[in-house]
CSV table of C-alpha atoms and ligand atoms in Angstrom, one decimal:
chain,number,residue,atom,x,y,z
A,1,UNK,CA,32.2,24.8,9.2
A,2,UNK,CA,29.5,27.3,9.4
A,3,UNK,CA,26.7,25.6,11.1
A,4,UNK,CA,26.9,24.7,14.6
A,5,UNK,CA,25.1,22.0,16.1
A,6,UNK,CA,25.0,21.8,20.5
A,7,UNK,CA,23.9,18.2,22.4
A,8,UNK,CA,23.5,18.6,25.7
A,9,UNK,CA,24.5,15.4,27.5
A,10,UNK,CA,27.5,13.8,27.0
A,11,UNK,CA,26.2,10.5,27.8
A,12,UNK,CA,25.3,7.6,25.2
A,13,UNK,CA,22.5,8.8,23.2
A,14,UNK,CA,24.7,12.5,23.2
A,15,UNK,CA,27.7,11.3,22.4
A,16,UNK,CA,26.4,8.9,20.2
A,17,UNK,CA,24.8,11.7,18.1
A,18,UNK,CA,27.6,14.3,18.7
A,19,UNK,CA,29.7,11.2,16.9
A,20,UNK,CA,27.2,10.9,13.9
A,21,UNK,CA,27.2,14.6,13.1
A,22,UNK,CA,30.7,15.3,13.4
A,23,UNK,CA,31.8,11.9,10.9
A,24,UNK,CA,29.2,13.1,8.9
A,25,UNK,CA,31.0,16.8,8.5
A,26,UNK,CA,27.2,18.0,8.8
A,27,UNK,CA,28.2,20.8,11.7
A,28,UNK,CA,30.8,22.2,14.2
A,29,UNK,CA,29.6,20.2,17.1
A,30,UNK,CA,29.9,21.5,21.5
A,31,UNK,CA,29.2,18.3,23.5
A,32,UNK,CA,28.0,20.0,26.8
A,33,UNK,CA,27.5,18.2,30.4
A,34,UNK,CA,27.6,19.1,34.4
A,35,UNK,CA,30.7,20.1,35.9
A,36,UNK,CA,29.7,17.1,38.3
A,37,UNK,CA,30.9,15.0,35.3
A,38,UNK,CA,34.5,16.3,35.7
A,39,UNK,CA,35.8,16.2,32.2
A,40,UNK,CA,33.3,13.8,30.6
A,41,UNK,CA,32.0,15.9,28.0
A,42,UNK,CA,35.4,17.4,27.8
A,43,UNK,CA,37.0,13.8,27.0
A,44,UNK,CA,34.5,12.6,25.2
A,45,UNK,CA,34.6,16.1,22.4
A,46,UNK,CA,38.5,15.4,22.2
A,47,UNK,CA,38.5,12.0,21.4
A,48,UNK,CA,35.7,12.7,18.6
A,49,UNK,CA,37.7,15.6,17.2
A,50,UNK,CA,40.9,13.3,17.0
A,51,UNK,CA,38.7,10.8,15.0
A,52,UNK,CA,37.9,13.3,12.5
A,53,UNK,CA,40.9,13.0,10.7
A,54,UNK,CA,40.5,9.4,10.2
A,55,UNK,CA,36.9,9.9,9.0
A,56,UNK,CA,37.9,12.9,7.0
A,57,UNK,CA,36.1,15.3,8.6
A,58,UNK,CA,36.9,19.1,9.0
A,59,UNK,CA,34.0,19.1,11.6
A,60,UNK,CA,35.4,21.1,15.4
A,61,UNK,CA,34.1,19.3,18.2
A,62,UNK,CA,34.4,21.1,21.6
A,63,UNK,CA,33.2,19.3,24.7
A,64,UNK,CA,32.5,21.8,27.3
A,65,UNK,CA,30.5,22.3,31.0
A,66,UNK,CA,29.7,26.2,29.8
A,67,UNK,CA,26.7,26.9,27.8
A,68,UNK,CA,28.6,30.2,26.5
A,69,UNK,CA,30.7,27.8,24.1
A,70,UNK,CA,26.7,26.5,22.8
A,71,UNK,CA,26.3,30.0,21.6
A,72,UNK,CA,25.1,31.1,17.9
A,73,UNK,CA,24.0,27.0,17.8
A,74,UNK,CA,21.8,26.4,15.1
A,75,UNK,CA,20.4,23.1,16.3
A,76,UNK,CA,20.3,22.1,20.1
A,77,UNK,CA,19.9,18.7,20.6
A,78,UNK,CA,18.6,18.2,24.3
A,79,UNK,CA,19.5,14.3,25.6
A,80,UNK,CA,20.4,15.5,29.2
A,81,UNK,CA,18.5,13.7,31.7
A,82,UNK,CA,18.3,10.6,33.6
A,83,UNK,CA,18.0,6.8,31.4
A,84,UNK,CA,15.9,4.4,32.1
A,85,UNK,CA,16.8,1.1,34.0
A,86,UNK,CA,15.1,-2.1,34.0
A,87,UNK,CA,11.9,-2.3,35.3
A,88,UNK,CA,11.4,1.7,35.1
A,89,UNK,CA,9.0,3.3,32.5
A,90,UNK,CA,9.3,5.9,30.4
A,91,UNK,CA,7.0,7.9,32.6
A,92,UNK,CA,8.7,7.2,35.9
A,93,UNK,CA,11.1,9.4,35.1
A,94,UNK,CA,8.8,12.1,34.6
A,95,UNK,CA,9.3,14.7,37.1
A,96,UNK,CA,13.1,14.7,37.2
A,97,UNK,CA,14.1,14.9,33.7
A,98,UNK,CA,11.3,17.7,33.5
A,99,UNK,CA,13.3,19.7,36.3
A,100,UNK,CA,16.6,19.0,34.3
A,101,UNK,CA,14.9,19.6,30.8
A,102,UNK,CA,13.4,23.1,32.1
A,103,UNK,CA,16.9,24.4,33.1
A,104,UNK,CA,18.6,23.1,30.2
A,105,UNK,CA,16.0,25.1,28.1
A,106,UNK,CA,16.3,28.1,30.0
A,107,UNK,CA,20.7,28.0,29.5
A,108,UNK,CA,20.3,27.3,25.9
A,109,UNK,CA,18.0,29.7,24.9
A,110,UNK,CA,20.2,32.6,27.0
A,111,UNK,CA,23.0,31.5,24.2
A,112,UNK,CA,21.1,30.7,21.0
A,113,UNK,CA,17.9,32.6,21.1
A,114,UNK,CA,16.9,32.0,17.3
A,115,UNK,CA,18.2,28.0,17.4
A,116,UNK,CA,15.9,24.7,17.1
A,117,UNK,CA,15.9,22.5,19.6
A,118,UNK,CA,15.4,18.8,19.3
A,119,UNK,CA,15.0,17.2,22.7
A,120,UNK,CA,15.2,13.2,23.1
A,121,UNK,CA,15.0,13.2,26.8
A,122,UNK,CA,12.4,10.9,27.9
A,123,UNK,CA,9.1,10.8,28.7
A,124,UNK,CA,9.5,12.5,24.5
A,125,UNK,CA,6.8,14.4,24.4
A,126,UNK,CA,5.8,15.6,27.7
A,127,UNK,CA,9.6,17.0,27.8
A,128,UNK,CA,9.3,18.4,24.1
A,129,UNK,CA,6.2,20.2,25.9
A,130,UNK,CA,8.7,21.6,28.3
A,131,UNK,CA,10.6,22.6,26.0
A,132,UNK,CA,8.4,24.6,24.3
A,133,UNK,CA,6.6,26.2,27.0
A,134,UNK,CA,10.5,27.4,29.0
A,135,UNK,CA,11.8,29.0,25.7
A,136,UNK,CA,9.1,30.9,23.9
A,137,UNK,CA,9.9,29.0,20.3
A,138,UNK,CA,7.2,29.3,18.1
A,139,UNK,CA,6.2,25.8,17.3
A,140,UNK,CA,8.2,24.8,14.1
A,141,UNK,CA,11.6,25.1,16.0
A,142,UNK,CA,11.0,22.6,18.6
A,143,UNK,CA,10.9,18.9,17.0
A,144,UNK,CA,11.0,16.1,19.7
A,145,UNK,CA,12.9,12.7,18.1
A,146,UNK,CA,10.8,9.4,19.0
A,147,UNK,CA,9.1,8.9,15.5
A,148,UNK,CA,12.2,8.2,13.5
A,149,UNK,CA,13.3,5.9,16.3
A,150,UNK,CA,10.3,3.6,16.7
A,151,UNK,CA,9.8,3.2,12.8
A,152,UNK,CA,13.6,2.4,12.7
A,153,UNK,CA,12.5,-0.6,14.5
A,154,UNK,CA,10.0,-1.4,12.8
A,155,UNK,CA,11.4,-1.5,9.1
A,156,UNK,CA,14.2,-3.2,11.1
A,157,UNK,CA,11.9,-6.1,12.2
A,158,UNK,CA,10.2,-5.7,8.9
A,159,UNK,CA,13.1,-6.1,6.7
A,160,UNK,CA,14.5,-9.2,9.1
A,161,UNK,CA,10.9,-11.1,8.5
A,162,UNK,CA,11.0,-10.9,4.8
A,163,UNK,CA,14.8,-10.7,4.1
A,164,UNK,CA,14.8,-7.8,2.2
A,165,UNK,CA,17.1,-4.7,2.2
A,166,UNK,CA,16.5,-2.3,4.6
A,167,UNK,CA,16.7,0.4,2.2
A,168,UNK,CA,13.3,-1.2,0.8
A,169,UNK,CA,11.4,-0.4,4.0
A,170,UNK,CA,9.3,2.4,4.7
A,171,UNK,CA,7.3,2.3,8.3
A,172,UNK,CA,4.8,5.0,10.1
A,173,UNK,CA,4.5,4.8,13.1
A,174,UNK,CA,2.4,7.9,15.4
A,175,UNK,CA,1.4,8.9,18.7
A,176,UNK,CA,3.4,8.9,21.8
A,177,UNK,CA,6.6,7.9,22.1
A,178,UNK,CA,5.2,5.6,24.5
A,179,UNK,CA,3.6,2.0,25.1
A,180,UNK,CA,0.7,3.6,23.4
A,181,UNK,CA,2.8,4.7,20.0
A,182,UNK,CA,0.3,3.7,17.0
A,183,UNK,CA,2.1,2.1,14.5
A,184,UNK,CA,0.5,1.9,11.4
A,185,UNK,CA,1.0,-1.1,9.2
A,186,UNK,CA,-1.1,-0.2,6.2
A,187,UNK,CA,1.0,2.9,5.4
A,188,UNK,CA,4.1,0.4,6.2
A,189,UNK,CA,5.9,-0.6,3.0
A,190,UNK,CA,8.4,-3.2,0.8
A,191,UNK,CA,9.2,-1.2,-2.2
A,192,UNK,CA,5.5,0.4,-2.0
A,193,UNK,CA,3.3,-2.2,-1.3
A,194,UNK,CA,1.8,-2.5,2.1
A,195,UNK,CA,3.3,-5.3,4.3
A,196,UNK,CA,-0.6,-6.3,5.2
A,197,UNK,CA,-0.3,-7.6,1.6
A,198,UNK,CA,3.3,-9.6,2.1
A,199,UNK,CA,3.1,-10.9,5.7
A,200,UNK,CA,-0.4,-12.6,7.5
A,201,UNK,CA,-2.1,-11.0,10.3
A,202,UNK,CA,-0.1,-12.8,13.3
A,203,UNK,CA,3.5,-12.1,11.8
A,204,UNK,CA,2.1,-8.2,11.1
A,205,UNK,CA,0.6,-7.9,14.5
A,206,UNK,CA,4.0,-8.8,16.2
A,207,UNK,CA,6.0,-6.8,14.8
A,208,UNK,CA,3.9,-4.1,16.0
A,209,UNK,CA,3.8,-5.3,19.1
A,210,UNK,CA,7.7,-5.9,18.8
A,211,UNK,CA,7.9,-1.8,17.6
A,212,UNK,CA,5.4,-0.8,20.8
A,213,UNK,CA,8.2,-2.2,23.2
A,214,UNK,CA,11.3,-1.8,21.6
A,215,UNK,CA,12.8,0.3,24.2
A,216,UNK,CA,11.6,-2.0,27.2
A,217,UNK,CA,13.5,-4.7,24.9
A,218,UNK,CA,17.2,-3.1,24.9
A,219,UNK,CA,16.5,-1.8,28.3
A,220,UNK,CA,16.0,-5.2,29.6
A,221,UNK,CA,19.1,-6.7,27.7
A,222,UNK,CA,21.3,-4.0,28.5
A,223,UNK,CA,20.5,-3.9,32.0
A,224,UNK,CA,22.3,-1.1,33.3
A,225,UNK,CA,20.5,1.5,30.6
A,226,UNK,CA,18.6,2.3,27.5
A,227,UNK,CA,19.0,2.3,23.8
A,228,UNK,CA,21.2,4.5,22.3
A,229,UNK,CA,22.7,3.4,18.9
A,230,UNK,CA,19.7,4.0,17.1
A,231,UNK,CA,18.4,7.0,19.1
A,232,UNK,CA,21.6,8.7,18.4
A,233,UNK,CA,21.3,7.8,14.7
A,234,UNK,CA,17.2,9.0,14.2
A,235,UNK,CA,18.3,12.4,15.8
A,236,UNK,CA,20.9,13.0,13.2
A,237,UNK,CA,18.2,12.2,10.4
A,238,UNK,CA,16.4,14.9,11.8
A,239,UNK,CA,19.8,17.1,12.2
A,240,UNK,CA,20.6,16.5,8.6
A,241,UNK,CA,17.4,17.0,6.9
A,242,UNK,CA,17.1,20.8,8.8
A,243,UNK,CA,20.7,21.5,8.0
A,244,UNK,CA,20.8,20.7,4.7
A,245,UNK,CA,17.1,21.5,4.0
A,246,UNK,CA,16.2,18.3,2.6
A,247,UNK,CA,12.7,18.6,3.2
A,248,UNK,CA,12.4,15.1,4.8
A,249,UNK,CA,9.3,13.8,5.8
A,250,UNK,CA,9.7,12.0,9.0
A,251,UNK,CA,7.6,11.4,12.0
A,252,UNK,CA,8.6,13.6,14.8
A,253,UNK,CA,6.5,14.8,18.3
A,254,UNK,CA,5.3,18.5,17.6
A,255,UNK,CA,2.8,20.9,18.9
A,256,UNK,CA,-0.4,19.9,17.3
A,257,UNK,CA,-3.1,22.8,17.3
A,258,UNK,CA,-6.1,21.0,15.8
A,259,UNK,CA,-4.3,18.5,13.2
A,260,UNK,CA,-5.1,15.3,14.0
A,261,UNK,CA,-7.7,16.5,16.1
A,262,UNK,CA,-5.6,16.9,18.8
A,263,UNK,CA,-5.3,20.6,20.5
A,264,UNK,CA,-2.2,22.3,22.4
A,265,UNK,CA,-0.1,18.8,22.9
A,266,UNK,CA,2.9,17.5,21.3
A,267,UNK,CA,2.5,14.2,19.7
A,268,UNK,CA,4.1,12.1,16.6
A,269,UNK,CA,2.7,13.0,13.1
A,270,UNK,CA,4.6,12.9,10.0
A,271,UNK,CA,6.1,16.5,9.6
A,272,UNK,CA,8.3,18.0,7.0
A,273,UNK,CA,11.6,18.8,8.1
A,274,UNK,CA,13.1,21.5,6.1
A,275,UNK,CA,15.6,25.0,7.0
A,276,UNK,CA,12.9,26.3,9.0
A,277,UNK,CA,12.9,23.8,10.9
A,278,UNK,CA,8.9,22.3,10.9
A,279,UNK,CA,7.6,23.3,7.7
A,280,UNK,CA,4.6,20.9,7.3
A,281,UNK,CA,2.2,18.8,8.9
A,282,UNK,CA,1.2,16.0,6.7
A,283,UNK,CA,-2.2,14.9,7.5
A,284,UNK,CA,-3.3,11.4,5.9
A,285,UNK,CA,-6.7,9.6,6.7
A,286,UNK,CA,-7.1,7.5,9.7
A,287,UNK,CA,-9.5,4.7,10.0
A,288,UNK,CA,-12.2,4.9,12.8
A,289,UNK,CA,-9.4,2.1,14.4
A,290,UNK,CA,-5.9,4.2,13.9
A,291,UNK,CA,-8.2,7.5,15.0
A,292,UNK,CA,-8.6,5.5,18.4
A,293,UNK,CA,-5.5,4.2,19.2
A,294,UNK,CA,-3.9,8.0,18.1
A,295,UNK,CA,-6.5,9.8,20.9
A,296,UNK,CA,-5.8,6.9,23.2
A,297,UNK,CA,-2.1,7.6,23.0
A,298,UNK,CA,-2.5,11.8,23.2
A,299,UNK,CA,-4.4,10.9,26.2
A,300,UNK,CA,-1.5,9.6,28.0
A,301,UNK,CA,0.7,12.2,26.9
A,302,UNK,CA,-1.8,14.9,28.2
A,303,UNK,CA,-1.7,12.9,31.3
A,304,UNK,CA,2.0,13.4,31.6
A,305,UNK,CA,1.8,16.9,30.9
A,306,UNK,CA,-1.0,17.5,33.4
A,307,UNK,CA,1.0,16.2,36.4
A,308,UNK,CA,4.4,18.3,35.6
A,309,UNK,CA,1.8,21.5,35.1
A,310,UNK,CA,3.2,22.4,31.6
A,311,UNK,CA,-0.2,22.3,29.8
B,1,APR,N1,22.7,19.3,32.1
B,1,APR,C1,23.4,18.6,31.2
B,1,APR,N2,23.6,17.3,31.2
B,1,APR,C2,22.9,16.6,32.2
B,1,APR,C3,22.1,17.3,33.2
B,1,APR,C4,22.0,18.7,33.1
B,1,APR,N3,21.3,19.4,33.9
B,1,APR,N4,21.6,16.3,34.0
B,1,APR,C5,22.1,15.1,33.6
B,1,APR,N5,22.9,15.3,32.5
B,1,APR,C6,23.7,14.3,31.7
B,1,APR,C7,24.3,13.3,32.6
B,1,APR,O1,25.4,13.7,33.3
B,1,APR,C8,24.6,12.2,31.6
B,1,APR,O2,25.9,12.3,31.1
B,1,APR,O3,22.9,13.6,30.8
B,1,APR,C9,23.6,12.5,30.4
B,1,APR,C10,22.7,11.3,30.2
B,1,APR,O4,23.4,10.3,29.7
B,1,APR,P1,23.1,8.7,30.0
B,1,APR,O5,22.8,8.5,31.4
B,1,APR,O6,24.1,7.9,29.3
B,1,APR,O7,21.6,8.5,29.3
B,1,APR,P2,21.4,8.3,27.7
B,1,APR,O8,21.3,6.8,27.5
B,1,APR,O9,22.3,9.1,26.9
B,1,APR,O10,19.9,8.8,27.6
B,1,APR,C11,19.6,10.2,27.7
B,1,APR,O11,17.8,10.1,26.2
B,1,APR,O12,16.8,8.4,25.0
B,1,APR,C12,16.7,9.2,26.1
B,1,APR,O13,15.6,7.8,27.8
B,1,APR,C13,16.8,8.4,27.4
B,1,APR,O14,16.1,10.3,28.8
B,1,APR,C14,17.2,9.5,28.4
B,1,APR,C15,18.1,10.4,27.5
């Protein structure tokens, strides 16, 4: 294969992806984690590479502890970092992921100095800021993953209330990746037509509310961790429509200078994904209602971002 695709951290959300992209053929894949892991990553590449001849893949899948082996990668995928337990927020883990986020950053960018990088590590966007500001990539090469995610729920709630496929669904969902994540029913579709049409107030109101915690929801029934099944598979949406310039348009956290009216802050807008990474910022009309909750919900990602100094 001639694209190369690194995920650092070989736990679930990394391995879970590394899995996806490999089955998929999309990439030669390098699963990378700390030596403290003794043979993790290692294990975990070898058993995906001796599944690829079942799924009929030609994919090479290296796991690895040395970034030299994530060199020439065209797509870094950043999941290293601590998961959330029970009872933990997204924020609480704030400062240490941003320590392990930063020196990631610095490692991969001494290897792949022209890649993208698509970090997952949570708090999203307040790490995709981290990010950004540790490597120097100009904006459309660092595309944080939460959007894909949270509207995955969504047109997975939406599909289960009216028992359609899931292929019929179409949600938005903006801001944050965060309790404060705007999801917008109104631009939320069954085969075009706006689920505020199909479904009455309550039912619409909780599944957003359902969509707003989804992550406190598997992190309360797993109890020993957070989602990772459809984490995994919304970063390989985003993998796949850069690698095979598809020109997607997904919602993903990225530096917003002025769109949105929101200045020097990463946050979830509907973006084109193409080769080059962010190609477009796809700016729709909010109502006075949506514009509130979406400043609401950059205001506690610029609170994040102001206490790990990374403004
Ligand atoms: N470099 C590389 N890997 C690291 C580092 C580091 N500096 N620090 C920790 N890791 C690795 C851990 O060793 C572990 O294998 O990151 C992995 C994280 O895996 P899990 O604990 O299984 O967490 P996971 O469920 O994969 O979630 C990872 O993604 O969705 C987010 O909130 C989630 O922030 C979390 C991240």
């Amino acid at each position: 294969m001639n694209r190369k695709v690194s995920v650092i951290g070989a736990g679930n959300v990394g391995a879970t992806a590394a899995r996806s992209i490999a089955d998929k053929e999309l990439a030669d894949v390098v699963i990378l984690d700390i030596p403290q892991m003794q043979g993790v990553a290692q294990g975990k590449g070898l058993d995906m590479l001796e599944a690829c001849p079942v799924e009929g893949s030609d994919a090479r899948v290296l796991g690895t502890s040395d970034y030299a082996d994530t060199a020439g990668s065209d797509i870094v995928v950043i999941t290293a970092g601590l998961a959330r337990k029970p009872g933990m927020s997204r924020d609480d883990l704030l400062t240490k992921n941003c320590a392990i986020v930063s020196s990631v950053t610095a490692q991969v960018m001494e290897h792949s100095p022209d890649c993208i990088i698509m970090p997952v590590t949570n708090p999203l966007d307040a790490m995709a800021q981290v990010v950004y500001r540790k490597s120097g990539l100009p904006r459309e090469r660092v595309i944080g993953m939460a959007g894909v995610l949270d509207s995955a729920r969504m047109r997975a709630f939406i599909a289960q209330e009216l028992d359609v496929s899931v292929e019929n669904t179409h949600a938005f969902v903006l801001g944050g990746h965060g309790d404060t994540m705007v999801p917008l029913p109104r631009y939320s579709t069954v085969a075009g037509v706006p689920i505020t049409e199909l479904l009455d107030k309550e039912t619409v109101d909780a599944i957003v509310h359902r969509t707003a915690h989804g992550g406190a929801e598997i992190v309360k029934l797993l109890g020993t961790g957070s989602a990772y099944y459809a984490p995994g598979s919304a970063v390989v949406e985003m993998v796949e429509s850069v690698l095979k310039d598809k020109k997607k348009i997904l919602p993903c956290s990225v530096f917003l200078n002025g769109e949105y009216g929101v200045h020097g802050l990463f946050v979830g807008v509907p973006c084109k994904l193409g080769a080059n990474g962010l190609e477009q910022i796809i700016q729709i009309d909010l109502t006075a209602e949506e514009n509130a909750a979406l400043k609401k919900s950059a205001a506690a990602v610029q609170e994040l971002v102001q206490v790990i100094d990374m403004d």
